Tab-separated table of C-alpha atoms and ligand atoms in Angstrom:
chain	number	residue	atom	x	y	z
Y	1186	UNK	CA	-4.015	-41.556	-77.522
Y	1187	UNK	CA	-0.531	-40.990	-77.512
Y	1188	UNK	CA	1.613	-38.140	-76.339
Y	1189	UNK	CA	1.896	-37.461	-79.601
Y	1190	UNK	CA	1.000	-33.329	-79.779
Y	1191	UNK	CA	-0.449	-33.745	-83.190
Y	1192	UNK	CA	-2.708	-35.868	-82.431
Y	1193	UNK	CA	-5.756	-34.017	-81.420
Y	1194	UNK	CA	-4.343	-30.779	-82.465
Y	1195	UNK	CA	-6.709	-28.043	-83.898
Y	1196	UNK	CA	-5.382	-26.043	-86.394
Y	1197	UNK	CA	-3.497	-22.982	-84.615
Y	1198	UNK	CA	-3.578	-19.560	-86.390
Y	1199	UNK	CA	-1.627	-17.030	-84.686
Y	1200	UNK	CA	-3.153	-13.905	-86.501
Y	1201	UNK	CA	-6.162	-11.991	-85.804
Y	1202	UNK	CA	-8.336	-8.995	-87.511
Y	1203	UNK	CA	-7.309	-7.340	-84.203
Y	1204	UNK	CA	-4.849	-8.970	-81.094
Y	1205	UNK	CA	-2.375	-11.669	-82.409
Y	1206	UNK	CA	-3.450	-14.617	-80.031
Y	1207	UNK	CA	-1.395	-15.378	-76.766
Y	1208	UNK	CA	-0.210	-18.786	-75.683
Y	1209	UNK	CA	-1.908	-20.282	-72.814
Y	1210	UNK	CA	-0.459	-23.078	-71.414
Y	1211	UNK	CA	-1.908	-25.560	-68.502
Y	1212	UNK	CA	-1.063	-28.619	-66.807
Y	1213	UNK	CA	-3.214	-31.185	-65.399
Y	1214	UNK	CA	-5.415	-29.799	-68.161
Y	1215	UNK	CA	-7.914	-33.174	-67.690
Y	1216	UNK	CA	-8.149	-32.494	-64.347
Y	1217	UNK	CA	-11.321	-31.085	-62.175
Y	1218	UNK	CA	-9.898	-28.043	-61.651
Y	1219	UNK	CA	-8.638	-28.144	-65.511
Y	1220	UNK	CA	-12.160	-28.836	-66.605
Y	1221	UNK	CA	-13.222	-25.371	-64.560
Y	1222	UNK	CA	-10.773	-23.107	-65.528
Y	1223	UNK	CA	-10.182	-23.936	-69.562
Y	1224	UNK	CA	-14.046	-22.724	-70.392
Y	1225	UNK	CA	-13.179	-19.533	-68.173
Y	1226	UNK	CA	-9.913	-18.565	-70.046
Y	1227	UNK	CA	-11.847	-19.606	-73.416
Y	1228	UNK	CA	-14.424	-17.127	-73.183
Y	1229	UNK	CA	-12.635	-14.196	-72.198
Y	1230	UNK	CA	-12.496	-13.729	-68.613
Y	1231	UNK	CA	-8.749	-14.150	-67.735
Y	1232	UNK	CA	-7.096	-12.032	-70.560
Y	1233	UNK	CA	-10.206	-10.130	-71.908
Y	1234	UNK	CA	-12.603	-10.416	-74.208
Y	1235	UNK	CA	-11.266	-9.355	-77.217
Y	1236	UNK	CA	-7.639	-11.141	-76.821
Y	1237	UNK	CA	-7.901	-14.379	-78.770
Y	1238	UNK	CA	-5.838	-17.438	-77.208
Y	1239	UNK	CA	-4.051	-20.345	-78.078
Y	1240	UNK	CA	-4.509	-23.515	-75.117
Y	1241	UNK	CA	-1.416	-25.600	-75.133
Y	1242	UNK	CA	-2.410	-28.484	-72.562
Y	1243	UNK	CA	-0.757	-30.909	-70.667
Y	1244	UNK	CA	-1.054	-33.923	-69.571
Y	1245	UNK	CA	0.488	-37.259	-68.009
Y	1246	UNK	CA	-0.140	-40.478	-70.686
Y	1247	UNK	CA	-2.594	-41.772	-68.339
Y	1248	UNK	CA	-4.578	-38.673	-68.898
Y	1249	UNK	CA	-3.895	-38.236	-72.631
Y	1250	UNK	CA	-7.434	-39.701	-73.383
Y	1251	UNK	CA	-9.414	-37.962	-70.552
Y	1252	UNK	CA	-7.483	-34.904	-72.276
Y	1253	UNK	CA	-8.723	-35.945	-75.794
Y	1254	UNK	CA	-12.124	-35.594	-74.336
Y	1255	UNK	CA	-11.802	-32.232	-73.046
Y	1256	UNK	CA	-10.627	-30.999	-76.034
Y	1257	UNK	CA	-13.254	-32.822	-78.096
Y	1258	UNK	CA	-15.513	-30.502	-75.494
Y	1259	UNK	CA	-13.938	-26.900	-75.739
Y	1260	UNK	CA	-13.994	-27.581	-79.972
Y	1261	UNK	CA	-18.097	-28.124	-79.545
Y	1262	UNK	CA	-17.917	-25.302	-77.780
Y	1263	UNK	CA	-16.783	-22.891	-80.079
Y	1264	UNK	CA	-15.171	-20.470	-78.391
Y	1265	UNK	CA	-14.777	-17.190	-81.262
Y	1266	UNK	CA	-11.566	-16.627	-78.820
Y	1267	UNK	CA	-10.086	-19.838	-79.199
Y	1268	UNK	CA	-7.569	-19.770	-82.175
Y	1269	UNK	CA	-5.960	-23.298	-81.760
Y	1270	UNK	CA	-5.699	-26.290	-78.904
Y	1271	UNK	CA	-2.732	-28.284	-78.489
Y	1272	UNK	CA	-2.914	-31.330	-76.475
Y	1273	UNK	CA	0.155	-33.349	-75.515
Y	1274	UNK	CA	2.172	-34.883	-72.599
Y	1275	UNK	CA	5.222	-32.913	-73.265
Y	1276	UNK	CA	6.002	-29.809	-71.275
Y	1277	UNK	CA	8.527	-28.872	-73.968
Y	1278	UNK	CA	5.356	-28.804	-76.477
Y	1279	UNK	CA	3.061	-27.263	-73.740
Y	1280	UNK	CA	4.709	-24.371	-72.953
Y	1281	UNK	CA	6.118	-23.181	-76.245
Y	1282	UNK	CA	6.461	-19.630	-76.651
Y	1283	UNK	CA	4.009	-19.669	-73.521
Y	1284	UNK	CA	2.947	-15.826	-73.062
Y	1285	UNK	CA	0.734	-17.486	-69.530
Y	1286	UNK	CA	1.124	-20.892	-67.752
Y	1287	UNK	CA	-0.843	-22.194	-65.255
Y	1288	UNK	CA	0.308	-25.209	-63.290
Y	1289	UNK	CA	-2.236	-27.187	-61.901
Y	1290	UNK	CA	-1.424	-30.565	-62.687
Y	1291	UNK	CA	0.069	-32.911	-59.843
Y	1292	UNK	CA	-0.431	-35.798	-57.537
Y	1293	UNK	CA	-3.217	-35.272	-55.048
Y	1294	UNK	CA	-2.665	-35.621	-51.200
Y	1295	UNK	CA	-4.252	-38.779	-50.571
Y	1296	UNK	CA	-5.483	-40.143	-46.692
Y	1297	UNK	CA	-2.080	-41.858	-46.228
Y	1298	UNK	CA	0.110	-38.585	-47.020
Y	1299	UNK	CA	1.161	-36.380	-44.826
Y	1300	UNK	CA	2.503	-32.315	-46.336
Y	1301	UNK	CA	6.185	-33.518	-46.477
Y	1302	UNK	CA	5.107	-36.973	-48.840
Y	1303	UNK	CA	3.349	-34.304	-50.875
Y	1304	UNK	CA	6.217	-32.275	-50.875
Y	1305	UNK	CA	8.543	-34.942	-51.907
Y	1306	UNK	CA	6.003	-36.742	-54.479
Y	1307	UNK	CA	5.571	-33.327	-56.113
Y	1308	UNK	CA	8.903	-31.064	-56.138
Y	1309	UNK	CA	10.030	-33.448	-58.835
Y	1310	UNK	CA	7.443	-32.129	-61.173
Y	1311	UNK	CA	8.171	-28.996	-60.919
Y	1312	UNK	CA	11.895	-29.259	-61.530
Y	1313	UNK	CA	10.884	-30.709	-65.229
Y	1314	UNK	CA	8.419	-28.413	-66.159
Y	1315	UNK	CA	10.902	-25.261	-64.985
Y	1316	UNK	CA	13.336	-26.584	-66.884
Y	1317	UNK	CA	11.086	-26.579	-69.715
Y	1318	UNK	CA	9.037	-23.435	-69.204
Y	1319	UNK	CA	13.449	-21.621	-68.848
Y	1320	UNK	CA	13.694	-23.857	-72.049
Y	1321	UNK	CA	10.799	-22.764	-74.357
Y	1322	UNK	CA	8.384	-19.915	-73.369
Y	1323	UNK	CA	8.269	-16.542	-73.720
Y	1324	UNK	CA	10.659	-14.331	-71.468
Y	1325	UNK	CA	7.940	-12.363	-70.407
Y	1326	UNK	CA	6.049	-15.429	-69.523
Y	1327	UNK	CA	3.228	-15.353	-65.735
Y	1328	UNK	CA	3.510	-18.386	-64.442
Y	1329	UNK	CA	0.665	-19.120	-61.796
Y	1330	UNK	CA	1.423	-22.105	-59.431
Y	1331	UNK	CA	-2.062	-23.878	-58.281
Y	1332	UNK	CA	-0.697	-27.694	-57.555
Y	1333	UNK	CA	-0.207	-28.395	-53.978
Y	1334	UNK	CA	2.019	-27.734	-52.168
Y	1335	UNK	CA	1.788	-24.430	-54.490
Y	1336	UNK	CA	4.069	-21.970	-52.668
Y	1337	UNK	CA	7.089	-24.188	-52.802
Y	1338	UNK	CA	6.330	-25.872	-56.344
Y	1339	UNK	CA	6.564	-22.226	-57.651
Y	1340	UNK	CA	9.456	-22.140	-55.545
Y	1341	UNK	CA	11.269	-25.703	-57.264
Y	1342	UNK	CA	10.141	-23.728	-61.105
Y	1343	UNK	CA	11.424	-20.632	-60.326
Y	1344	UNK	CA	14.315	-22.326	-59.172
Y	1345	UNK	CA	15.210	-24.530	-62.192
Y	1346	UNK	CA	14.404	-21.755	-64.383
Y	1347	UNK	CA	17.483	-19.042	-64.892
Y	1348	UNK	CA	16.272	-17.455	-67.756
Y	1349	UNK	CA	12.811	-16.294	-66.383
Y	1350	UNK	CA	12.911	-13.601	-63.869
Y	1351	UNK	CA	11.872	-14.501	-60.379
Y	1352	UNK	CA	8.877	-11.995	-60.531
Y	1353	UNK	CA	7.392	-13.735	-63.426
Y	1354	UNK	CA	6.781	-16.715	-60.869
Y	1355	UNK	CA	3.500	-17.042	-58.383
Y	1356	UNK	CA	1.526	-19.228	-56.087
Y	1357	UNK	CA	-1.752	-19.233	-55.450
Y	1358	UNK	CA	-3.809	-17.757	-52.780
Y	1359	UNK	CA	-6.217	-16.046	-53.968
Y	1360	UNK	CA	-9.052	-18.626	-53.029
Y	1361	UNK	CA	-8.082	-18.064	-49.872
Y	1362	UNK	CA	-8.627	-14.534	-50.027
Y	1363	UNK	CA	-12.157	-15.215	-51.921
Y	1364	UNK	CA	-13.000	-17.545	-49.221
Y	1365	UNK	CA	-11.961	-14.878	-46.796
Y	1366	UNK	CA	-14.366	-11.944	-48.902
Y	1367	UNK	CA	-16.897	-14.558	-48.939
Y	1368	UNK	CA	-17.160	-15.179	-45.054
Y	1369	UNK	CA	-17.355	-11.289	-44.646
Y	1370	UNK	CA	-20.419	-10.888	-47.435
Y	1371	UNK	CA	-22.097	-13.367	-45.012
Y	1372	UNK	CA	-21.316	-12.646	-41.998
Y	1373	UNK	CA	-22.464	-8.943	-42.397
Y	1374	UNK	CA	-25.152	-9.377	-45.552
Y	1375	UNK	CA	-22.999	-7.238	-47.918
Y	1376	UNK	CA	-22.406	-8.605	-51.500
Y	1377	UNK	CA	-18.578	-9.078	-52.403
Y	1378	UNK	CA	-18.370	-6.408	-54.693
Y	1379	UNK	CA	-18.133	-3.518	-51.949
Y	1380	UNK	CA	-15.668	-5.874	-49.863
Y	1381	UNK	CA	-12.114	-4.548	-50.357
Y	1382	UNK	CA	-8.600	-5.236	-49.280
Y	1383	UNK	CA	-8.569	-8.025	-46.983
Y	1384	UNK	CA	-5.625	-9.886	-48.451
Y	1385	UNK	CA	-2.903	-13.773	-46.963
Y	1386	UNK	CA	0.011	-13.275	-45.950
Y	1387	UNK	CA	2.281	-16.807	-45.956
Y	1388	UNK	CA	1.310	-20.425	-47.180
Y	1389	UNK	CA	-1.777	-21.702	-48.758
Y	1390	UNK	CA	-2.314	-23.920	-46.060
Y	1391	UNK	CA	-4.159	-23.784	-42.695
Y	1392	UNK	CA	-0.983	-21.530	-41.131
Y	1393	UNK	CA	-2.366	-18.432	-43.841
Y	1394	UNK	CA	-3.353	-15.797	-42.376
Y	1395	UNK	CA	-6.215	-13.570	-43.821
Y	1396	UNK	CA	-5.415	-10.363	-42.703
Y	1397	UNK	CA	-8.658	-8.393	-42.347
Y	1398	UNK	CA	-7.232	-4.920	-41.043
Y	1399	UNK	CA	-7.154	-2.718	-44.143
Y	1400	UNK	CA	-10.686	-4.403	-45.246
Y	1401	UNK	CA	-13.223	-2.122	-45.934
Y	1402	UNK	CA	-16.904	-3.879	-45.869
Y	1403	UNK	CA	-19.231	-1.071	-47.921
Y	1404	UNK	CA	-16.706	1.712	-47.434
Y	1405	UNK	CA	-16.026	0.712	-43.390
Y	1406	UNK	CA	-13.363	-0.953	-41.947
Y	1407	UNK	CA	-13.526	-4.254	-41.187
Y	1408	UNK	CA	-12.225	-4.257	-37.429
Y	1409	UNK	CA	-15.512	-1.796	-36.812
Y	1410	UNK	CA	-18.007	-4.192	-38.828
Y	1411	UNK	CA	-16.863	-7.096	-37.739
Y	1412	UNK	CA	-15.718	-8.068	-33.898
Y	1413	UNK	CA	-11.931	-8.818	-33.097
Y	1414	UNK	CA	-13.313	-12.464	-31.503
Y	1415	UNK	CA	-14.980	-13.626	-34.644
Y	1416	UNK	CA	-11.709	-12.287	-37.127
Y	1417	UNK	CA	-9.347	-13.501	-34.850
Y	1418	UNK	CA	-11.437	-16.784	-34.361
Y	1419	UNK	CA	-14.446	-18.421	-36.581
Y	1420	UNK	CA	-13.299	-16.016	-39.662
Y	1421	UNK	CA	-9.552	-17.166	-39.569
Y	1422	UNK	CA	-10.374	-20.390	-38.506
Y	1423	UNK	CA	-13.096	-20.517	-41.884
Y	1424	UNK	CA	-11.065	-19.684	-44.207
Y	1425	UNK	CA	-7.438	-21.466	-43.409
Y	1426	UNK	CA	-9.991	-24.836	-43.181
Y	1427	UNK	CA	-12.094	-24.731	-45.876
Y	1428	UNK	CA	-10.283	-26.733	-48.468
Y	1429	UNK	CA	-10.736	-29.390	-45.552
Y	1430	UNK	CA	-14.377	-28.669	-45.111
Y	1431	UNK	CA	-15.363	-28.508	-49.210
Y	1432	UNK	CA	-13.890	-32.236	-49.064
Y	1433	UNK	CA	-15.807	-33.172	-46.265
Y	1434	UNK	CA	-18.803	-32.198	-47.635
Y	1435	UNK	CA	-18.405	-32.437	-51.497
Y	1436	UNK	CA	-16.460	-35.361	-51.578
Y	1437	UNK	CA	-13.692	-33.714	-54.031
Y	1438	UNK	CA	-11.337	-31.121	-53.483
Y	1439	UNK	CA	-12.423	-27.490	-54.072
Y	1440	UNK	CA	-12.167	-27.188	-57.914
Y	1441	UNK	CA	-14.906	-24.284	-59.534
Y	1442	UNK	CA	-13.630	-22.258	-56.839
Y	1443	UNK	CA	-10.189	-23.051	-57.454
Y	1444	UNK	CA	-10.588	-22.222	-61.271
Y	1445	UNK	CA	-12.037	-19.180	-60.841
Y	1446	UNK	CA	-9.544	-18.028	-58.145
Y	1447	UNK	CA	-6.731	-18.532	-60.409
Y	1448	UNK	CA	-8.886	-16.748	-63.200
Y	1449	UNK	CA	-8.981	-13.675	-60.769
Y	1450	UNK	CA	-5.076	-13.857	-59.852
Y	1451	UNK	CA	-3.896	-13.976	-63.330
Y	1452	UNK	CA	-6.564	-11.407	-65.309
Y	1453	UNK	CA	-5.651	-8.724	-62.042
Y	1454	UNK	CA	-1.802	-9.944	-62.903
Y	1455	UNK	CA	-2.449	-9.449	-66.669
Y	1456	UNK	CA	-5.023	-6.919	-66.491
Y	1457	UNK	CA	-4.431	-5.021	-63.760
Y	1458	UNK	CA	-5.873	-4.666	-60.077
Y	1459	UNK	CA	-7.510	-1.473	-60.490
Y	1460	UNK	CA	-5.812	-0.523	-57.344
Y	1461	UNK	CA	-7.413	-2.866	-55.132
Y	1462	UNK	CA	-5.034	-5.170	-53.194
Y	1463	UNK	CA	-4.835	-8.708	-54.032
Y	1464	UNK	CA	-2.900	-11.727	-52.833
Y	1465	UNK	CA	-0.121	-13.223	-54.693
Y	1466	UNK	CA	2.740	-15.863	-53.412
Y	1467	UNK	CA	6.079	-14.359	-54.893
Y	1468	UNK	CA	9.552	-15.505	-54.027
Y	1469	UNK	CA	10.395	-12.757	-51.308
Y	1470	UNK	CA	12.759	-9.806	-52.362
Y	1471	UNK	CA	12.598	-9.435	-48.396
Y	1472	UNK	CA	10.197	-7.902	-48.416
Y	1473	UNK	CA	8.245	-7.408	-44.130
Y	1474	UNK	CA	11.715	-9.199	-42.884
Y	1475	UNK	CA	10.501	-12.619	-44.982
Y	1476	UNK	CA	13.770	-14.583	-46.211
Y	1477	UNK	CA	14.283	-14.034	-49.687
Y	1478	UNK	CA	13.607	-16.287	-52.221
Y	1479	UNK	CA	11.094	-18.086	-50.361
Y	1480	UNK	CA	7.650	-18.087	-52.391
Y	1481	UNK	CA	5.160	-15.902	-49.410
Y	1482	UNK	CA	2.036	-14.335	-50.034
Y	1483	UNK	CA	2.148	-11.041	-49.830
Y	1484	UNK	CA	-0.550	-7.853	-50.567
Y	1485	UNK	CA	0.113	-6.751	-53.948
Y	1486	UNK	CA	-1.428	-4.180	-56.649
Y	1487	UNK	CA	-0.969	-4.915	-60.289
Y	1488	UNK	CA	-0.720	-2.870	-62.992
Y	1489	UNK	CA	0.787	-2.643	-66.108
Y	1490	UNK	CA	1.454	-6.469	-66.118
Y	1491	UNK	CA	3.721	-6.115	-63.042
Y	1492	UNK	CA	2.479	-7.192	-59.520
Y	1493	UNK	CA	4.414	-5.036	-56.750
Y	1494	UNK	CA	4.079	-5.826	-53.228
Y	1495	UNK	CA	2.437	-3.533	-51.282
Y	1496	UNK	CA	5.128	-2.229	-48.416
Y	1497	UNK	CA	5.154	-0.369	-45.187
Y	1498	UNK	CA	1.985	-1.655	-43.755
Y	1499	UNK	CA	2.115	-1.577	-39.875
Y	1500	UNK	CA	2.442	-5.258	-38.498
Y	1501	UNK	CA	1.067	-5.510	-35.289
Y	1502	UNK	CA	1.731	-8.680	-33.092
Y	1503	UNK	CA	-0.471	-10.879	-33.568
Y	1504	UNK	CA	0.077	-10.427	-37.854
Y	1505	UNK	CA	4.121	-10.900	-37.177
Y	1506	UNK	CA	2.983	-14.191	-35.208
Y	1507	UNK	CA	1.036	-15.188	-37.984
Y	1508	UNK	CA	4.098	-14.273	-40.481
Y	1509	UNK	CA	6.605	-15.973	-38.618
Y	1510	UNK	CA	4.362	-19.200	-38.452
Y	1511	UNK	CA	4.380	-19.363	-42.416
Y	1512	UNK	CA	8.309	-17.973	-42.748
Y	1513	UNK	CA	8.565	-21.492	-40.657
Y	1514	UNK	CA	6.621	-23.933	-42.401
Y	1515	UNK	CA	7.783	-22.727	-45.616
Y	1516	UNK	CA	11.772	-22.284	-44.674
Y	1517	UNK	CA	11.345	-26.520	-43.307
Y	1518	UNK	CA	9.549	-27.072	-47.260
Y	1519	UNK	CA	12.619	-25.165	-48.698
Y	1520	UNK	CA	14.938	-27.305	-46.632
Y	1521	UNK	CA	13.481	-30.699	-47.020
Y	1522	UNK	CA	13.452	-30.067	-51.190
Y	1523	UNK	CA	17.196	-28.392	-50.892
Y	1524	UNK	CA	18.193	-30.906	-53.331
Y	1525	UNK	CA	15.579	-29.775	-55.977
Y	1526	UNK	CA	16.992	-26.163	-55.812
Y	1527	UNK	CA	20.050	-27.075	-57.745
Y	1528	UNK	CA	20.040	-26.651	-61.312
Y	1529	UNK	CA	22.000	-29.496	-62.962
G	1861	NAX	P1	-7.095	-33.685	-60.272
G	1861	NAX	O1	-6.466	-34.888	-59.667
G	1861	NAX	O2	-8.540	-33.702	-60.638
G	1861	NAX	O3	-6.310	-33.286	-61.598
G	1861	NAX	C1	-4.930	-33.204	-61.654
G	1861	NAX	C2	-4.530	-33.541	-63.075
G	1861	NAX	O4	-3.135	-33.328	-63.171
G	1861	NAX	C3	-4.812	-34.989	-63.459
G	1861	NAX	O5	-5.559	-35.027	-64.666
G	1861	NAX	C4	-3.414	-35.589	-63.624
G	1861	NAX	O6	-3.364	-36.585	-64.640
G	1861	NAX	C5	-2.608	-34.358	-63.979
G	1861	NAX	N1	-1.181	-34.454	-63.680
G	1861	NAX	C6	-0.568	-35.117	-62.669
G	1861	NAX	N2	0.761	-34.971	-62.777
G	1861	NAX	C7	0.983	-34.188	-63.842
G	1861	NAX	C8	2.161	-33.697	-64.479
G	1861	NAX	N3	3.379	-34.015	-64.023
G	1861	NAX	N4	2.022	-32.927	-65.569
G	1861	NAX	C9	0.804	-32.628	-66.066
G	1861	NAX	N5	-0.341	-33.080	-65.538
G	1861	NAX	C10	-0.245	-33.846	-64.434
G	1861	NAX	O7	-6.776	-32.476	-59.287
G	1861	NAX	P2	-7.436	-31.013	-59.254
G	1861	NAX	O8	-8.640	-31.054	-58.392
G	1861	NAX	O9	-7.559	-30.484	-60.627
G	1861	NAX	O10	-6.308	-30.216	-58.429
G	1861	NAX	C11	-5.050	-29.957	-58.999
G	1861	NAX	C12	-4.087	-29.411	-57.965
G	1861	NAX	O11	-4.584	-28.187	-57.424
G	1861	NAX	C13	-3.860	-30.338	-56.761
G	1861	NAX	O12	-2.480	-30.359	-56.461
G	1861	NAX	C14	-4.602	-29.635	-55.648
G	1861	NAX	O13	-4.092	-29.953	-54.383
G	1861	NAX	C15	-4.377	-28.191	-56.016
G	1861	NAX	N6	-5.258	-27.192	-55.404
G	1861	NAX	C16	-4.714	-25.989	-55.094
G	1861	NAX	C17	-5.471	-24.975	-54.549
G	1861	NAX	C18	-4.875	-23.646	-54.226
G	1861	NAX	O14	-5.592	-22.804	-53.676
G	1861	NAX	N7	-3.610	-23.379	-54.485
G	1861	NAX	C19	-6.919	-25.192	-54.226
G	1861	NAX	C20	-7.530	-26.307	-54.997
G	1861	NAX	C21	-6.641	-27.520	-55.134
G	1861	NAX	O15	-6.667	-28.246	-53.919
């Protein structure tokens, strides 16, 4: 199939007996974690179940026909919310009059790269597509960043894209803050649900840091459920090197839990966060002394389609080690993509 975006097009209706249907965009859309997240946004559970949707995915040519497949797949599936698919391999087409993008698509780390080849095979990408996304979508566009290395890819888009305010740009970490709920619901036998508040602060990489001391674990704070050795050690150590460990063991890269991370970041960012703090990588406004600009995760609360950082929370030592680690890593990332930071 070519990148053609006709070919393989459904027929798109934007009217409904109730919500006009948003635009959904997503890249790497033939991907494992595309495969995860496209039946999750189809059946309601990012933007609600009675807000019909449009998918506008993208591929590379080489995975135009894995793409034709997928599509052939959410058509048999017959989504009532699904009011057109658009398949193509040009961002321009993708993320027309996108109301949501999620950018997953990019070149996996393989054994031979280290985070700086990453880096430099992927900042490229991202300096298309923001030119595209400042191009085409919607001004009031959420843009969720997914593909590694995700805080500075959202940090190359945001960059390259003038139009689009700076807060309308994310990374994602919220898998690392479900990994983090996740170790607590086992480690002390309560379900998820009634764990609150632990939130990452920095990169999603193994420098994070899951910051469990405004947790509650069934109403009680964390740092009484749980002791300081095991947050400061196994827990931390858990959840920064899981992505490593679901490898090890799976043989693939974390992708259901991927999908459904980034399902949770942008329905809370669309939906609201019900007051509950959740993570979110935004470029910094300075916010807790972190440069601006730079693309951190911070503890946020959404509502009203806004995510605000959550501010003034006392930062003890060892969490201002932890944020100068990632303010680090992430200022040498900024650096060694300097060049992609300059819109042509
Ligand atoms: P896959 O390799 O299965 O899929 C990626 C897809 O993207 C492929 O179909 C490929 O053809 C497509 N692609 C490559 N370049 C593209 C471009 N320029 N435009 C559009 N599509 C393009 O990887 P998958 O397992 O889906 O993971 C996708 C990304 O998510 C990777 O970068 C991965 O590292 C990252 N992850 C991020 C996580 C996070 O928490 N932020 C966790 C999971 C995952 O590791």
């Amino acid at each position: 199939m070519s990148g053609d975006s006709e070919e393989g097009a459904s027929k798109v209706t934007d009217e409904t007996d109730e919500k006009k249907a948003i635009r959904v965009a997503v890249t790497g859309a033939a991907g494992n974690i595309g495969y995860a997240l496209l039946w999750r946004i189809a059946s309601g559970d990012c933007f609600g179940k009675d807000q019909p949707v449009i998918l506008q995915l993208l591929e590379i040519p080489p995975g135009m026909q894995r793409l034709d497949g997928v599509m052939m797949e959410l058509r048999d599936s017959a989504f009532p919310l699904v009011h057109g698919i658009i398949g193509t391999d040009d961002s321009n087409i993708a993320f027309s009059d996108a109301d949501a993008i999620f950018l997953v698509g990019s070149r996996p780390r393989t054994k031979d790269m280290d985070r700086s080849d990453l880096v430099a095979a992927n900042g490229p990408i991202f300096v298309g597509q923001g030119k595209a996304i400042d191009a085409v979508a919607s001004a009031n566009v959420k843009v969720i960043t997914v593909g590694n290395p995700c805080n500075t890819n959202a940090l190359i888009a945001n960059a390259n894209a003038p139009r689009i305010p700076s807060s309308q740009f994310s990374a994602m970490t919220r898998l690392d803050q479900n990994r983090a709920v996740g170790q607590m619901a086992e480690h002390s036998g309560v379900p998820a649900s009634k764990i609150h508040d632990v939130f990452i602060w920095g990169n999603h990489a193994n420098t994070m840091y899951p910051d469990p001391r405004f947790a509650t674990v069934d109403g009680r704070l964390a740092t009484d459920v749980f002791e300081t050795d095991w947050l400061r050690g196994a827990f931390l150590d858990t959840v920064a090197t899981r992505g490593k460990a679901v490898i090890v063991s799976r043989g693939a890269s974390s992708a259901a839990s991927a999908a459904s991370a980034a399902v949770d970041h942008m329905r809370d960012w669309w939906q609201g966060s019900n007051g509950r703090i959740v993570s979110m990588a935004l470029p910094s406004e300075g916010w807790y002394g972190v440069p601006e600009g730079l693309v951190f995760s911070f503890p946020c609360r959404c509502e009203n389609g806004k995510a605000t950082v959550v501010e003034g929370l006392p930062i003890d030592s060892f969490a201002q080690s932890k944020i100068d680690e990632n303010v680090a890593v992430l200022m040498e990332e900024r650096e060694a993509v300097g060049g992609l930071l300059e819109i042509s």
